[in-house]
Amino acid sequence: MAIYPQAFPPRKRRPSAGAFMSPKLSDQSLLRSLLSICQEISSLEPLRFLLRRTSLSMIRKTNLLSMLFEDLIRNSTAAFSPSALLCFQELYILLQRIQTLIEDSSHGSKMWLLIQTESLANCFHEFTLDLSTLLDILPIKELRLNHDVEEVVSLLRNQCSRSTTKSFVDPLDDDLRREVCTMLDRLKSEIVPDHSSLSKIFIRLGIDSSASCTEEFESLQDEFQNQTEEKSKSQLIALVGLVRYAKCVLFGASTPGSDLIRRKSASELGFPVDFRCPISLELMRDPVAVATGQTYDRESIKLWIESGHNTCPKTGQTLAHTDLIPNRALKNLIAVWCREQRIPFETAENNKGLVNAVKKNKAALEATRMTASFLVNKLSVSQSMEAANGVVYELRSLAKTDSDCRACIAEAGAIPLLVRYLSSDVGGAQPNLQVNAVTAILNLSILEANKTRIMETDGALNGIIEVLRSGATWEAKGNAAATIFSLSGVHGYRKRLGRKTRVIKGLLELAKEGPEHGCFRRDAMVAILNLAGEREAVARLVEGGVVEMIVQVMEGLPEEAVTVLEAVVRSGGILAITAAYGAIRKLGCVLREGSERARESAAATLVTICRKGGSEMVAELASMPGIERVIWELMGVGTVRARRKAASLLRILRRWAAGLDSEVADEVYSQVVSSSIAATTTVAG
């Protein structure tokens, strides 16, 4: 069977010369495979902007070579000699390498192609030498070729022989490469690139629009991930900075459409519950286990611990140590699932090399700083909302990149300018501008130092709250909620945010009224969960109707709702327990029909409610038909924690049924006494 190159999937990284192998095929099948790959190469377009002459010459040579295989397929009946067969096998390997080089050069980064011009020219020259050698040793006479075809092969052999002196690099290409290298050296000295020189370089490379700049930027990032040599990585990261700067300076800010195109995300696909972080409720990118055995996303649990907590967020148990143990098995499962669903799976390790390279590369860092300053200066003089929208969108995209970009943007003074576009007036006139502004602030808040800058900027917090309460779109409200969550990662700010009634009401309204599709309600639930770590905030949440909200959304977001309720009843005291009475039957339904993780949280919540709420709560649970059977089932098939909580719940039910609920009564009595003492102390004060 002939092997057709188009049957293989596209490559991510160029294979080494030793990676190519000749197929073990019969003589005729090998000829058909050779003809097929020759036709594939002949149909390729030569490189457009660099090495065009060299690539076109190689494509033409391959086209001539295809005539040889066409003639052999038509006329050959006898088997080939071992020497001829060996030549054909080596030709197949050579053609594979030629095809790979042309395809990768055509689809890769133009900037990187420019830097590698001399190296790639040498590769094409080596291929010509190899082809010349194989044609020299090919036993032409024994192949009994058609006279015309024999002349074509002779012509091809002569062409290859004449090309064996040295590789060819177009002088214009080489001059352009030197100019780019000089520009990168000047960036290290903090010299701003000359606008006309920058424009000439990008036009020469065919990078002539904001869209093509974005494509080039992504190609450079992909190439960076493929490199192993530090020198190449350093060059690539410097080019990334230059392209990012040129995109803003040469082509202006991008103006997103009325409905921003969002990449398919895990939250929109309904990912498996075991892949969800119990803190952020989002897909885990770097799952780690803590001392209690519970697994969280590294970023979320690290933020939890750094905020002063010494307990496990899910179980409430004190952590024996704060070591984070990578859960590699789960991480591999998540990565496989993401590949199957065709969604990006970027881990901390994937981005770590890129971030570290930027920090070490002076040219890249200065280019980032110049880009941020250029955009902030442009925003400060923007006369219209349309012009401001494009700049704010660029700042939003830049702030999403890495910590250095976030630091440079904030240091350039972007936050006070962004706050201007959070108002309801802006939302009514230009909804996209409000979305981009609040999302840019959200991206900036990921950097710890920027959290302080945002909280200390006049009007910033009030602006975020205004978007949360009355944003023009659900996306704006959801990103405002996500910003509240990010800022609440600092313990002092969490207390401050939890005291604000407008924050509580805004989050509860979004969780209750937000659209079922998308992740906006989930953003609100995550922020509520974070605030529920403070007793004072829990009291305000209960007063604001958090339990009623949870009961309302439990069908649509069972895991999120049960997780929040568990945190509320654990920290909220007797008021929260009393309010949770109406949720008992809903929790019983989750216990019967929910996911594994939801059932675990439901069991833990019911244990807390029944222990602290008294016999009324237990009676309400016991009145549900078949509840004991459901609990028995959970004891057999649930998680370790779920089985433990189910056993406690079953003991409580049986003690209540036997009239021995003294444990429950004693706990309720102590709660009431404590509340009375606290009230007396308050009055006395």
PDB file of N, CA and C in Angstrom, residues 99 294 370 482:
ATOM      1  N   GLN A  99       9.835  18.238   2.363  1.00  0.00           N
ATOM      2  CA  GLN A  99       8.442  18.635   2.578  1.00  0.00           C
ATOM      3  C   GLN A  99       8.256  19.251   3.969  1.00  0.00           C
ATOM      4  N   GLN A 294      -7.250  16.228  50.627  1.00  0.00           N
ATOM      5  CA  GLN A 294      -8.100  16.906  49.651  1.00  0.00           C
ATOM      6  C   GLN A 294      -7.240  17.531  48.547  1.00  0.00           C
ATOM      7  N   MET A 370       7.706  49.653  27.167  1.00  0.00           N
ATOM      8  CA  MET A 370       7.384  50.655  26.145  1.00  0.00           C
ATOM      9  C   MET A 370       5.955  50.475  25.634  1.00  0.00           C
ATOM     10  N   ALA A 482     -15.712  38.389  39.586  1.00  0.00           N
ATOM     11  CA  ALA A 482     -14.406  37.722  39.600  1.00  0.00           C
ATOM     12  C   ALA A 482     -13.332  38.642  40.178  1.00  0.00           C
TER      13      ALA A 482
END
